[in-house]
C-alpha cells in the first residue's frame, strides 16, 4: 500500500454560492486522476527514502475532495480513472501486477468512504466554528476511512506477499491517518468557502509571513534542538490565534509534508526500538503537532464568529433603537437623558447635543413636567415601571405634542435603578381623530335629525352621505347609494316642461358657488313617483381652500306647493261654487279682447241673475240657497263648452264668456240652452223647486272692446230682461236719452225667443210679492 482513501456518499454535493460553474465531467475526472497520480507518486517516492517508516498517503483524500465537489452520478468515471492512476503509478515505480492490483480495492474503498463522509458533513452545520463538530468530522472523514482501508489493504497485501498483517496494518494505518488528518482541514475549508475565498485569506503579508515562519521552523528546528515537535507546533498555534482556520489548515498540510520528507531523508532519526511496530510511534507526534492547532483555530473561528454576531447584534440594536419609527429615550435616575432615537429628535426638532445630559422634563410644558416629577417618576422608582402616562412635549417650533409615556428601569447588580428605557406614543393625531369623530358624530346626528334632505358629494360628484330624509324619498338604504354618481342617485325634472334638469351639483362644483333649482323642480323617487322639492347646493371647501365636494339640501314641498296652488286657486275662484271669480274673468275677457282684436273674432258675454232668489233664501234658508247656487253652477258647466268661462260674481249673479262666435245668433242659441237647462226642477232642502234666470248678452266688439264695458253692458241687458218679465234674455242696446227703458229685442229668431221667454210658474206657493231680482 502506498496511499490512503476517503469514503463516498450518495447525497448531493455541497455547492458554495461563490463557486464557478463546474467544468465538464471528462475534464474534472481527468484532472482528479492527474492530481491523484501526482500525490501517489510523491507518497511512494518519499516512503522509499532510507529513513521512512511508513507511506504518508494524501492521494485518497484529494480524490475524495474531487468526488465531493461533483454530483454522485459522476463517480462512475472519476473513481475508475483515479484507481487506474493508482495502478499506473505503482506499476511505473516497479511493483509487479499482483502487488499493484492489491492496492486498488483498499484505496478505492477509502476514497469512496471519505467522499461520502464529506458530503454528509457539508449538509450539516458549519463545523469550522466548533471544535466538537470538527473532531466529529475528523473521525468520520479521516479516521474511519483510514481504518477501513488499512484493514482491507493490509489483509490483501499480506495474502500475496511475505510481510504479515501485524506488520503491514500499523504502517498502513499510520500513513493513512497522517495523510487524511493533515489534508482534511484544508479540504473542509475549500468545500465550505471555495478556493477564491481561501486564496484571499492567504494573500496577505501577515499570512505569507506566518507560512514562511512555519516552514522555516519545520526545516531548521529538527536539525538544531531536541524535541523539535514542540517548537514546530508554536507557529501553528500563532496562526490559529491570529489568522484563523484556512491559514492553519494550509500550514498543517505543509508541516506534515516537510516533516515526513525530513524523516525520509534521515534528518529526523527514529529512536532505537526492540519491536518492529514501535517505529510506527515515531510518526504519531506529527498528529500531535497538527491536530491541536486546527482545533484551536476552530475554537478561535467560533469565538470570532460569536464576536461578529455580538457586534452585529449590538449594531442592529443600536440601529433599531436609533432609527425605529418610534419615540424612544433612556434617562438616568436623576432624569438626565443619555440617549434618544432619531424619531424622537426629529419629532421634537432637536439635535443630540441639545438634549443629551439634559433633564428630559426640560422639553415638556411646565404643567406636564411638574406632574411627571411629582407623580409619575416617584411611582416609576417604586414599582420599576409605568404604563401609558399622559404627558405633553414641546417641539423646537413651540408646538405641543400629546403623548403617553411607558418606561421600565434597568437595575445594577445591587438591584438599584441604573437607567430607564422609555417609549413615548404620540397620540396627538389620535386625539384629533377622536375629536373629529365626535364632531362628525354630532354632525351626523344633527343631519339625521333635521327634516330636510341632505346629500353630500365629493369633488368628483360621487355621493358620500345621505341623511334618512333623503334616503326615505329615494326609497333605498344609504349604503346602496354611497359612492355612486350624483346624477344616478338624484334625478330631477321640471314640473312644467317635464324635461330632466341639469345636475345642480356638477354646476356647483364647476362654478364653485351656491346654486339652486327652478321653483317647479321635481325629484323622482325609487318608486317612480315625482316629489316637488326646493333646494340649494353649496360647495364644500377644506381648511386649505381646496374644493372637497358639494352638499345639496332640499325640502319636500308637496304640502307647501299644494297649499300654494290651493291659495292661487282660491284667489281666482269662488269659494262656494269653485267657479272662476271676477279677477280671473277679467283676465280671460281681456285675453279674449286681445285675441279678437288680433284675429278679428267675435265673442259674447252673458250676465245671469236668478229670479226670485231672495224668496228661496227667506223660505228655505241660506244653506238651501247655497245648494241652489252650486246646482246652478254645475248646470252651467254641463251646458257650456270647456273653452267657455263661467264666473260667479257674488250672490246669485253669474257671468259667462262665450268664445268663437260666428254671428249673434250663436250667442242667442247658447242663451236658449242655458235658460232651458237651469229651468229644470231640482231638489233643495228636501223640496223640489224650479228656478228661472234672467240673461243679459253683450257682443264683442259691437257692445264693447274691454272687459269692464262688456260686463257692464251685459249687466244692463240683464236688467232689461228682468223688466221684460224675467226668465228671458236680452241683447244689449244703447238706451235712449231719457233714461232707462226696454231696448230693442236683438234675438236672431223672435218667435222662438218669445216662447222661451214665457214666464215659468213660481217655485213655491206665492207667499208674498217678490221685489227685485
XYZ file of C-alpha atoms in Angstrom:
773
model
C 0.000 0.000 0.000
C 1.273 3.407 -0.834
C -1.765 5.632 -0.170
C -4.909 6.267 1.886
C -8.604 6.560 0.908
C -11.798 8.551 1.728
C -15.425 7.435 1.592
C -18.126 8.303 -0.908
C -21.703 9.483 -0.334
C -24.838 9.309 -2.428
C -26.217 12.694 -1.302
C -25.971 15.907 -3.322
C -22.595 17.635 -3.155
C -22.324 20.968 -1.386
C -22.445 23.915 -3.742
C -20.891 27.066 -2.253
C -22.653 30.171 -3.540
C -19.418 31.740 -4.748
C -18.184 28.763 -6.785
C -17.951 28.995 -10.519
C -19.924 26.622 -12.772
C -18.338 23.166 -12.739
C -16.216 22.051 -15.668
C -17.326 19.141 -17.867
C -17.153 15.665 -16.372
C -14.330 14.433 -18.604
C -12.195 17.439 -17.657
C -12.920 17.094 -13.926
C -12.279 13.340 -13.994
C -9.022 13.762 -15.915
C -7.804 16.485 -13.582
C -8.663 14.446 -10.490
C -6.789 11.455 -11.921
C -3.674 13.570 -12.595
C -3.701 15.089 -9.084
C -4.223 11.630 -7.597
C -1.289 10.242 -9.633
C 0.987 13.131 -8.581
C 0.226 12.747 -4.872
C 0.526 8.957 -5.087
C 3.916 9.239 -6.828
C 5.101 11.748 -4.176
C 3.979 9.487 -1.292
C 5.621 6.389 -2.770
C 8.887 8.189 -3.562
C 9.166 9.617 -0.045
C 8.298 6.243 1.512
C 11.222 4.672 -0.338
C 13.724 7.027 1.230
C 16.028 5.280 3.683
C 14.606 6.881 6.794
C 10.926 6.412 6.066
C 8.890 4.298 8.403
C 5.501 4.468 6.632
C 3.985 5.971 3.488
C 2.242 9.328 4.136
C -0.726 8.991 1.808
C -2.533 12.204 0.696
C -3.923 10.981 -2.612
C -7.118 9.324 -1.319
C -8.415 12.434 0.487
C -7.579 14.568 -2.547
C -9.640 12.163 -4.644
C -12.475 12.294 -2.085
C -12.441 16.115 -2.317
C -12.742 15.918 -6.113
C -15.683 13.481 -5.777
C -17.437 15.557 -3.121
C -17.420 18.618 -5.394
C -19.282 16.731 -8.148
C -22.730 15.086 -8.256
C -22.681 11.450 -7.101
C -23.607 10.311 -10.616
C -20.123 11.400 -11.832
C -18.369 8.801 -9.633
C -18.735 6.123 -12.328
C -15.989 7.838 -14.326
C -13.924 9.627 -11.697
C -13.299 6.668 -9.348
C -12.111 4.274 -12.090
C -9.768 6.921 -13.517
C -8.251 7.654 -10.094
C -7.806 3.924 -9.363
C -6.244 3.491 -12.772
C -3.836 6.300 -11.837
C -3.059 4.449 -8.581
C -2.389 1.238 -10.508
C -0.298 3.004 -13.112
C 1.919 4.781 -10.575
C 2.630 1.547 -8.687
C 3.481 -0.282 -11.925
C 5.639 2.605 -13.098
C 7.606 2.591 -9.844
C 8.462 -1.115 -10.157
C 5.717 -3.099 -8.412
C 4.540 -6.245 -10.137
C 0.940 -6.519 -11.369
C -0.306 -8.576 -8.428
C 1.073 -6.203 -5.793
C -0.121 -3.148 -7.740
C -3.636 -4.597 -8.069
C -3.704 -5.366 -4.353
C -3.554 -1.651 -3.515
C -6.587 -0.719 -5.662
C -9.532 -2.128 -3.582
C -8.322 -0.564 -0.332
C -7.671 2.847 -1.917
C -10.986 2.690 -3.772
C -12.855 1.915 -0.533
C -11.049 4.612 1.436
C -11.663 7.295 -1.243
C -15.368 6.439 -1.595
C -15.927 6.425 2.197
C -14.169 9.768 2.603
C -16.275 11.335 -0.218
C -19.489 10.063 1.405
C -18.414 11.492 4.769
C -17.544 14.859 3.240
C -20.976 15.155 1.613
C -22.646 14.313 4.919
C -20.575 16.904 6.769
C -21.366 19.629 4.197
C -25.100 19.075 4.647
C -24.828 19.599 8.404
C -23.915 22.650 10.484
C -20.724 24.563 9.856
C -18.014 22.582 11.704
C -15.310 25.220 11.097
C -16.606 27.166 14.120
C -16.980 24.307 16.607
C -14.104 22.107 17.909
C -16.555 19.364 18.838
C -18.070 19.288 15.347
C -14.598 19.384 13.757
C -13.419 16.486 15.913
C -16.500 14.565 14.770
C -15.621 15.419 11.174
C -12.028 14.259 11.595
C -13.227 10.935 12.964
C -15.900 10.482 10.279
C -13.952 11.613 7.192
C -10.380 10.935 8.359
C -10.080 8.166 10.928
C -12.916 5.879 9.785
C -11.914 5.658 6.075
C -8.228 5.199 7.018
C -9.115 2.437 9.462
C -11.295 0.554 6.955
C -8.811 0.997 4.128
C -5.836 -0.093 6.214
C -7.552 -3.279 7.377
C -8.612 -4.214 3.843
C -5.274 -3.265 2.273
C -3.089 -4.968 4.877
C -5.164 -8.159 4.630
C -4.972 -8.265 0.806
C -1.264 -7.403 0.743
C -0.382 -9.986 3.454
C -2.173 -12.680 1.459
C 0.114 -12.281 -1.532
C 3.445 -11.132 -0.009
C 5.857 -12.046 2.794
C 5.073 -9.255 5.387
C 2.410 -10.261 7.836
C -0.836 -8.429 8.580
C 0.538 -7.387 12.021
C 3.491 -5.790 10.314
C 1.611 -4.093 7.476
C -1.538 -2.818 9.203
C 0.060 -0.350 11.730
C 2.206 1.202 8.996
C -0.729 1.467 6.517
C -2.998 2.940 9.211
C -0.383 5.450 10.403
C 0.374 6.692 6.891
C -3.308 6.960 6.040
C -4.183 8.751 9.278
C -1.413 11.336 8.953
C -2.276 12.000 5.301
C -6.021 12.286 5.986
C -5.814 14.345 9.179
C -3.199 16.643 7.592
C -5.232 17.311 4.463
C -8.800 17.108 5.791
C -8.963 20.647 7.336
C -7.909 22.218 4.033
C -10.463 20.111 2.126
C -13.208 21.180 4.533
C -12.436 24.879 4.195
C -12.258 24.572 0.403
C -15.643 22.870 0.289
C -17.204 25.443 2.643
C -15.664 28.648 1.340
C -14.240 27.904 -2.090
C -10.772 28.335 -3.488
C -11.082 32.070 -4.097
C -12.063 32.812 -0.504
C -9.144 30.714 0.790
C -6.766 32.429 -1.585
C -7.899 35.884 -0.419
C -7.149 34.880 3.189
C -3.657 33.641 2.233
C -2.784 36.614 0.033
C -1.896 38.967 2.871
C 1.515 39.994 4.171
C 0.869 38.597 7.653
C -0.384 35.263 6.283
C 2.631 34.832 3.971
C 4.975 35.783 6.804
C 3.472 33.224 9.162
C 3.626 30.496 6.482
C 7.301 31.260 5.860
C 7.922 31.241 9.605
C 6.221 27.865 9.988
C 8.162 26.420 7.042
C 11.436 27.741 8.421
C 10.766 26.314 11.879
C 9.788 22.948 10.376
C 13.032 22.831 8.385
C 15.516 24.254 10.879
C 14.318 23.209 14.333
C 14.580 19.405 13.786
C 18.287 19.905 12.977
C 19.055 22.261 15.863
C 17.149 21.330 19.013
C 15.909 18.184 20.698
C 12.188 17.527 20.886
C 11.548 19.581 17.773
C 7.785 18.876 17.537
C 7.040 21.292 20.391
C 8.703 24.138 18.509
C 7.129 23.134 15.191
C 3.686 23.490 16.806
C 4.314 27.078 18.015
C 3.890 28.840 14.602
C 0.732 26.772 14.023
C -0.702 27.924 17.350
C 0.175 31.529 16.476
C -1.602 31.158 13.135
C -4.672 29.712 14.849
C -4.769 32.687 17.197
C -4.044 35.376 14.605
C -5.321 34.257 11.221
C -7.922 31.575 11.616
C -8.825 28.220 10.156
C -7.792 28.492 6.473
C -4.180 29.526 7.086
C -3.787 26.962 9.887
C -5.103 24.207 7.588
C -2.565 25.121 4.861
C 0.256 25.273 7.419
C -0.759 21.896 8.888
C -0.526 20.215 5.483
C 2.792 21.941 4.782
C 4.200 20.871 8.169
C 3.088 17.287 7.588
C 4.759 17.118 4.174
C 8.001 18.780 5.353
C 8.266 16.612 8.484
C 7.606 13.395 6.575
C 10.198 14.378 3.975
C 12.772 15.129 6.670
C 12.147 11.736 8.265
C 12.576 10.060 4.893
C 15.802 11.969 4.271
C 17.121 10.868 7.638
C 17.210 14.334 9.151
C 14.821 13.169 11.854
C 16.031 9.739 13.052
C 13.666 7.446 14.939
C 14.993 6.224 18.296
C 16.271 2.646 18.655
C 13.479 0.150 19.306
C 13.268 -3.541 20.130
C 9.900 -4.185 18.463
C 9.165 -3.541 14.828
C 5.853 -1.752 15.489
C 7.494 0.751 17.866
C 8.873 2.629 14.844
C 5.333 3.456 13.968
C 5.028 5.558 17.103
C 7.620 7.921 15.687
C 5.007 9.395 13.307
C 2.391 9.987 15.969
C 3.957 13.300 17.157
C 3.087 14.687 13.733
C -0.585 14.201 14.622
C 0.097 15.791 17.986
C 1.569 18.788 16.158
C -1.225 19.341 13.605
C -4.427 18.362 15.455
C -4.347 20.768 18.465
C -3.682 23.894 16.341
C -6.514 23.081 13.979
C -8.877 22.523 16.912
C -7.654 25.785 18.430
C -8.231 27.525 15.084
C -11.781 26.171 15.067
C -12.366 27.454 18.569
C -10.974 30.866 17.584
C -13.199 30.912 14.488
C -16.183 30.219 16.728
C -15.056 32.943 19.090
C -14.557 35.417 16.262
C -17.911 34.442 14.811
C -19.540 34.992 18.189
C -17.856 38.390 18.445
C -19.022 39.291 14.939
C -22.542 38.194 15.741
C -22.426 40.060 19.047
C -21.161 43.210 17.350
C -23.739 42.802 14.583
C -26.459 42.248 17.154
C -25.328 45.274 19.111
C -25.190 47.319 15.941
C -28.641 46.109 14.940
C -29.922 47.016 18.372
C -28.346 50.456 18.180
C -29.699 50.948 14.678
C -33.098 49.670 15.718
C -33.092 51.905 18.768
C -31.903 54.966 16.859
C -33.865 54.571 13.653
C -37.019 52.770 14.686
C -40.074 54.918 13.833
C -40.941 55.392 17.498
C -40.162 57.912 20.196
C -37.556 56.164 22.377
C -35.331 57.602 25.050
C -33.349 56.465 28.087
C -32.561 58.526 31.137
C -30.694 58.255 34.421
C -32.372 58.199 37.842
C -31.900 61.974 38.083
C -33.838 62.424 34.827
C -30.909 63.288 32.554
C -31.202 61.959 29.016
C -28.487 59.557 27.906
C -29.924 58.547 24.529
C -32.811 59.361 22.226
C -33.974 57.795 18.987
C -33.735 59.628 15.684
C -37.525 59.815 15.536
C -37.626 61.413 18.999
C -35.114 64.035 17.871
C -36.897 64.627 14.575
C -40.319 64.842 16.177
C -39.158 67.449 18.691
C -36.927 69.231 16.174
C -33.816 68.819 18.359
C -30.177 67.844 17.868
C -28.403 65.274 20.057
C -26.055 67.844 21.571
C -29.063 69.888 22.674
C -30.785 67.150 24.630
C -28.209 64.662 25.918
C -27.343 65.112 29.612
C -30.299 67.465 29.952
C -33.361 66.665 32.101
C -35.945 65.285 29.724
C -38.640 67.302 31.518
C -36.950 70.435 30.144
C -38.639 69.622 26.830
C -42.126 69.486 28.310
C -44.659 72.182 29.214
C -44.342 73.243 32.882
C -47.587 71.621 33.983
C -46.747 68.289 32.363
C -43.157 68.402 33.701
C -44.456 69.121 37.225
C -46.846 66.178 37.077
C -44.096 63.772 35.921
C -41.653 64.957 38.591
C -44.203 64.832 41.404
C -46.261 61.778 40.495
C -45.022 59.631 37.609
C -41.265 59.402 38.327
C -41.701 58.574 42.068
C -44.159 55.843 41.115
C -41.728 54.617 38.451
C -38.947 54.326 41.066
C -41.216 52.461 43.470
C -42.748 49.995 41.016
C -39.995 49.782 38.429
C -42.327 50.548 35.525
C -45.135 52.794 34.362
C -47.638 52.418 31.554
C -49.420 54.939 29.296
C -48.905 58.004 31.453
C -50.350 61.091 29.763
C -47.788 63.793 29.049
C -47.037 66.649 26.683
C -43.893 67.624 24.803
C -42.777 70.911 23.292
C -41.109 70.976 19.898
C -38.445 73.463 18.915
C -41.146 75.279 16.932
C -43.290 75.691 20.042
C -45.881 73.099 19.050
C -47.382 70.795 21.666
C -47.372 67.030 21.206
C -49.885 64.955 23.153
C -48.299 61.654 24.182
C -48.369 58.646 26.506
C -45.194 57.528 28.294
C -44.294 53.963 29.246
C -40.984 53.194 30.971
C -39.094 50.435 32.782
C -35.985 50.583 34.972
C -32.758 48.728 34.295
C -31.118 47.748 37.590
C -27.470 47.202 38.502
C -26.005 44.196 40.319
C -27.157 45.666 43.625
C -30.737 45.945 42.440
C -30.640 49.733 42.251
C -32.145 51.591 39.273
C -29.398 52.492 36.839
C -31.216 53.638 33.738
C -34.786 53.825 32.449
C -35.854 52.938 28.939
C -38.939 54.872 27.883
C -41.280 54.562 24.931
C -43.398 57.595 24.035
C -46.525 57.161 21.971
C -47.610 60.230 20.031
C -51.383 60.396 20.431
C -51.836 63.914 19.049
C -53.351 62.613 15.868
C -55.436 60.076 17.758
C -56.903 62.815 19.914
C -57.553 64.883 16.832
C -59.222 61.911 15.212
C -61.271 61.281 18.346
C -62.336 64.918 18.397
C -63.072 64.751 14.702
C -65.056 61.548 15.212
C -67.085 63.203 17.989
C -67.699 66.245 15.824
C -68.630 64.029 12.919
C -70.999 62.016 15.072
C -72.610 65.227 16.308
C -72.891 66.470 12.726
C -74.404 63.205 11.533
C -76.879 63.149 14.419
C -77.814 66.728 13.567
C -78.216 65.928 9.888
C -80.203 62.811 10.784
C -82.495 64.868 12.968
C -83.413 67.726 10.650
C -86.443 67.475 8.422
C -84.637 68.425 5.215
C -82.953 66.002 2.861
C -79.153 66.253 2.741
C -76.905 64.745 0.059
C -73.125 65.284 0.242
C -70.774 64.529 -2.661
C -67.014 64.507 -3.116
C -65.118 66.640 -5.598
C -65.897 64.150 -8.376
C -69.638 64.315 -7.763
C -69.896 60.877 -6.091
C -72.387 60.571 -3.255
C -70.735 60.146 0.155
C -73.594 60.833 2.540
C -77.405 60.818 2.595
C -79.444 61.552 5.681
C -82.579 59.497 6.455
C -84.937 62.070 4.921
C -83.132 61.892 1.577
C -82.876 58.104 1.794
C -86.609 57.769 2.518
C -87.512 59.854 -0.540
C -85.165 57.769 -2.665
C -86.599 54.590 -1.158
C -83.352 52.637 -0.667
C -80.716 52.107 2.069
C -77.932 54.659 2.304
C -75.266 52.015 1.574
C -76.745 51.300 -1.845
C -76.221 54.919 -2.933
C -72.804 55.663 -1.427
C -70.035 56.037 -3.996
C -72.398 56.368 -6.964
C -72.579 59.389 -9.222
C -74.960 62.126 -8.068
C -76.875 62.033 -11.367
C -77.605 58.338 -10.823
C -78.976 58.942 -7.336
C -80.807 62.255 -7.720
C -82.986 62.524 -10.861
C -84.632 65.934 -11.216
C -87.357 67.137 -13.611
C -89.034 70.428 -14.426
C -92.716 70.246 -13.469
C -93.848 72.462 -16.332
C -91.727 71.088 -19.186
C -91.291 67.512 -17.796
C -87.677 67.702 -19.009
C -84.801 66.417 -16.925
C -82.826 69.157 -15.193
C -79.061 69.531 -15.332
C -77.165 68.326 -12.270
C -77.023 71.188 -9.736
C -74.054 69.517 -8.010
C -71.963 69.424 -11.181
C -72.833 73.067 -11.834
C -71.881 73.948 -8.256
C -68.569 72.060 -8.489
C -67.822 73.674 -11.818
C -68.671 77.238 -10.782
C -67.694 76.776 -7.096
C -70.583 78.863 -5.855
C -74.013 78.340 -4.340
C -76.705 77.378 -6.838
C -80.299 76.193 -6.739
C -83.119 74.580 -8.718
C -86.074 76.077 -10.574
C -89.111 76.722 -8.401
C -91.082 73.895 -10.006
C -88.443 71.155 -9.671
C -89.488 67.542 -9.135
C -87.490 64.667 -7.606
C -88.089 61.154 -8.909
C -88.202 58.630 -6.106
C -87.255 54.951 -6.274
C -90.926 54.080 -6.863
C -91.065 56.366 -9.887
C -93.210 58.969 -8.134
C -92.325 62.640 -8.589
C -91.972 64.790 -5.488
C -91.903 68.587 -5.663
C -88.808 69.920 -3.907
C -86.896 73.106 -3.445
C -83.193 73.085 -2.763
C -79.855 74.812 -2.612
C -76.408 73.403 -3.434
C -73.261 74.805 -1.830
C -69.587 73.929 -2.419
C -67.534 72.443 0.434
C -64.020 73.821 0.895
C -61.277 72.451 3.165
C -59.212 74.486 5.562
C -56.613 74.938 2.863
C -59.210 76.312 0.470
C -59.244 73.170 -1.656
C -62.607 72.152 -3.105
C -63.665 68.957 -1.346
C -67.180 68.492 -2.708
C -70.698 69.879 -2.546
C -73.766 69.468 -0.357
C -77.376 69.664 -1.522
C -80.104 70.494 0.988
C -83.688 70.101 -0.210
C -87.178 70.148 1.243
C -90.190 68.101 0.277
C -92.657 70.878 -0.626
C -95.632 68.740 -1.596
C -97.822 70.231 1.095
C -96.476 73.739 0.659
C -96.839 73.607 -3.099
C -100.321 72.110 -2.804
C -101.244 74.858 -0.364
C -99.819 77.479 -2.693
C -101.762 76.016 -5.577
C -104.881 75.946 -3.437
C -104.371 79.537 -2.415
C -103.751 80.525 -6.004
C -106.915 78.666 -6.976
C -108.923 80.370 -4.255
C -107.540 83.707 -5.320
C -109.102 83.200 -8.747
C -112.146 81.053 -7.940
C -115.339 81.349 -5.998
C -115.216 79.510 -2.689
C -118.856 78.334 -2.888
C -119.103 77.085 -6.465
C -115.401 76.715 -7.345
C -116.083 78.793 -10.445
C -113.640 81.483 -11.595
C -114.120 84.768 -9.777
C -114.160 88.334 -11.061
C -110.323 88.570 -11.199
C -109.951 85.512 -13.401
C -112.936 86.534 -15.514
C -111.456 89.974 -16.086
C -108.192 88.387 -17.178
C -109.824 85.962 -19.579
C -112.108 88.561 -21.125
C -109.071 90.824 -21.552
C -107.192 87.993 -23.288
C -110.249 87.345 -25.466
C -110.339 91.044 -26.412
C -106.689 90.957 -27.402
C -107.197 87.785 -29.423
C -110.348 89.180 -31.047
C -108.575 92.383 -31.972
C -105.617 90.462 -33.388
C -107.605 87.842 -35.321
C -110.915 89.684 -35.852
C -113.017 87.194 -33.906
C -116.308 87.717 -32.049
C -117.235 86.512 -28.576
C -120.025 87.205 -26.171
C -120.529 87.924 -22.502
C -123.676 86.750 -20.668
C -124.710 88.209 -17.331
C -127.018 85.854 -15.388
C -129.149 86.576 -12.382
C -131.539 84.139 -10.663
C -135.151 85.238 -10.477
C -136.716 85.449 -7.017
C -133.581 84.047 -5.308
C -134.239 86.063 -2.155
C -137.547 84.259 -1.699
C -135.747 80.899 -1.639
C -133.256 82.160 0.949
C -136.042 83.530 3.106
C -138.251 80.425 2.975
C -135.737 77.558 2.824
C -132.685 79.167 4.408
C -129.280 80.291 3.278
C -127.927 76.750 3.179
C -130.595 75.810 0.665
C -129.750 78.951 -1.273
C -126.072 77.890 -1.328
C -127.088 74.425 -2.557
C -129.161 76.012 -5.290
C -126.250 78.205 -6.377
C -123.920 75.167 -6.545
C -126.534 73.288 -8.576
C -126.884 76.212 -10.998
C -123.088 76.303 -11.332
C -122.986 72.562 -12.156
C -125.758 73.003 -14.759
C -123.952 75.909 -16.352
C -120.719 73.902 -16.523
C -122.599 70.999 -18.052
C -124.250 73.231 -20.643
C -121.319 75.340 -21.821
C -118.163 74.233 -23.561
C -114.814 73.722 -21.837
C -113.399 76.677 -23.727
C -116.049 78.932 -22.208
C -115.618 80.596 -18.841
C -118.276 80.712 -16.118
C -117.819 83.155 -13.253
C -119.785 83.817 -10.102
C -119.535 87.484 -9.256
C -121.286 87.096 -5.939
C -124.777 86.472 -4.591
C -126.879 84.972 -7.377
C -125.019 86.710 -10.217
C -123.014 84.741 -12.794
C -121.115 85.952 -15.858
C -120.212 83.713 -18.791
C -117.616 84.263 -21.511
C -118.723 82.577 -24.747
C -115.974 82.423 -27.351
C -115.660 81.631 -31.037
C -118.950 83.114 -32.314
C -119.656 83.497 -35.980
C -122.873 85.544 -35.544
C -125.080 86.988 -32.769
C -127.480 84.119 -33.314
C -124.825 81.736 -31.954
C -124.871 83.612 -28.641
C -128.687 83.535 -28.607
C -128.621 79.776 -29.117
C -126.325 79.388 -26.122
C -128.637 81.549 -24.049
C -131.588 79.374 -25.017
C -129.723 76.284 -23.825
C -128.821 77.942 -20.557
C -132.402 79.055 -19.919
C -133.738 75.591 -20.616
C -131.134 73.770 -18.541
C -131.394 75.977 -15.483
C -135.208 75.954 -15.582
C -135.328 72.196 -14.966
C -136.702 71.387 -11.478
C -134.217 70.398 -8.748
C -134.452 69.314 -5.117
C -133.229 71.719 -2.498
C -133.598 71.160 1.229
C -135.855 68.187 0.589
C -138.199 70.107 -1.690
C -138.462 70.235 -5.415
C -138.109 73.751 -6.706
C -137.932 75.411 -10.085
C -135.879 78.447 -10.752
C -135.711 80.871 -13.605
C -132.962 83.235 -14.663
C -132.611 86.487 -16.492
C -129.759 86.821 -19.011
C -128.102 89.873 -20.477
C -125.991 89.464 -23.610
C -123.190 91.664 -24.923
C -121.141 91.107 -28.073
C -117.533 91.943 -28.798
C -116.687 94.299 -30.382
C -120.043 95.884 -31.127
C -121.066 96.200 -27.450
C -117.640 96.944 -26.056
C -113.940 96.288 -26.543
C -112.859 95.965 -22.897
C -113.748 93.600 -20.121
C -115.335 96.278 -17.957
C -117.536 97.572 -20.775
C -118.680 94.159 -21.858
C -119.594 93.108 -18.296
C -121.334 96.427 -17.673
C -123.311 96.230 -20.895
C -124.262 92.611 -20.265
C -125.440 93.639 -16.785
C -127.540 96.383 -18.325
C -129.061 93.899 -20.754
C -129.830 91.559 -17.842
C -131.864 94.289 -16.129
C -133.654 94.865 -19.409
C -134.575 91.157 -19.379
C -135.885 91.398 -15.809
C -138.001 94.418 -16.702
C -139.205 92.481 -19.684
C -140.674 89.765 -17.470
C -137.745 87.596 -16.280
C -136.908 84.096 -17.438
C -135.616 85.546 -20.664
C -132.533 87.102 -22.211
C -131.925 90.436 -23.844
C -129.087 91.699 -26.051
C -127.536 94.962 -25.011
C -128.925 98.018 -26.719
C -127.966 101.611 -26.138
C -130.671 103.408 -24.029
C -132.496 106.467 -25.353
C -131.597 109.798 -23.920
C -134.487 109.914 -21.464
C -133.459 107.261 -19.006
C -133.854 103.579 -18.581
C -136.375 101.620 -20.599
C -136.623 98.423 -22.537
C -134.376 98.377 -25.514
C -134.934 96.626 -28.762
C -135.004 92.835 -28.696
C -131.887 91.675 -30.621
C -132.729 87.963 -30.724
C -131.999 86.223 -34.020
C -135.332 84.347 -34.111
C -138.074 86.277 -32.310
C -140.754 83.594 -32.425
C -138.625 81.017 -30.665
C -137.334 83.613 -28.279
C -140.807 84.694 -27.312
C -141.670 81.119 -26.498
C -138.525 80.773 -24.443
C -139.227 83.994 -22.622
C -142.644 82.923 -21.367
C -142.562 83.118 -17.587
C -142.452 79.862 -15.613
C -144.702 79.123 -12.659
C -143.252 80.365 -9.397
C -141.164 77.841 -7.456
C -143.333 77.988 -4.308
C -146.866 78.994 -3.450
C -146.862 82.760 -3.634
C -146.159 83.841 -0.104
C -145.691 87.479 -0.765
C -144.839 89.668 -3.711
C -141.175 89.375 -4.636
C -139.492 92.660 -5.136
C -136.272 92.910 -7.039
C -134.339 90.259 -8.831
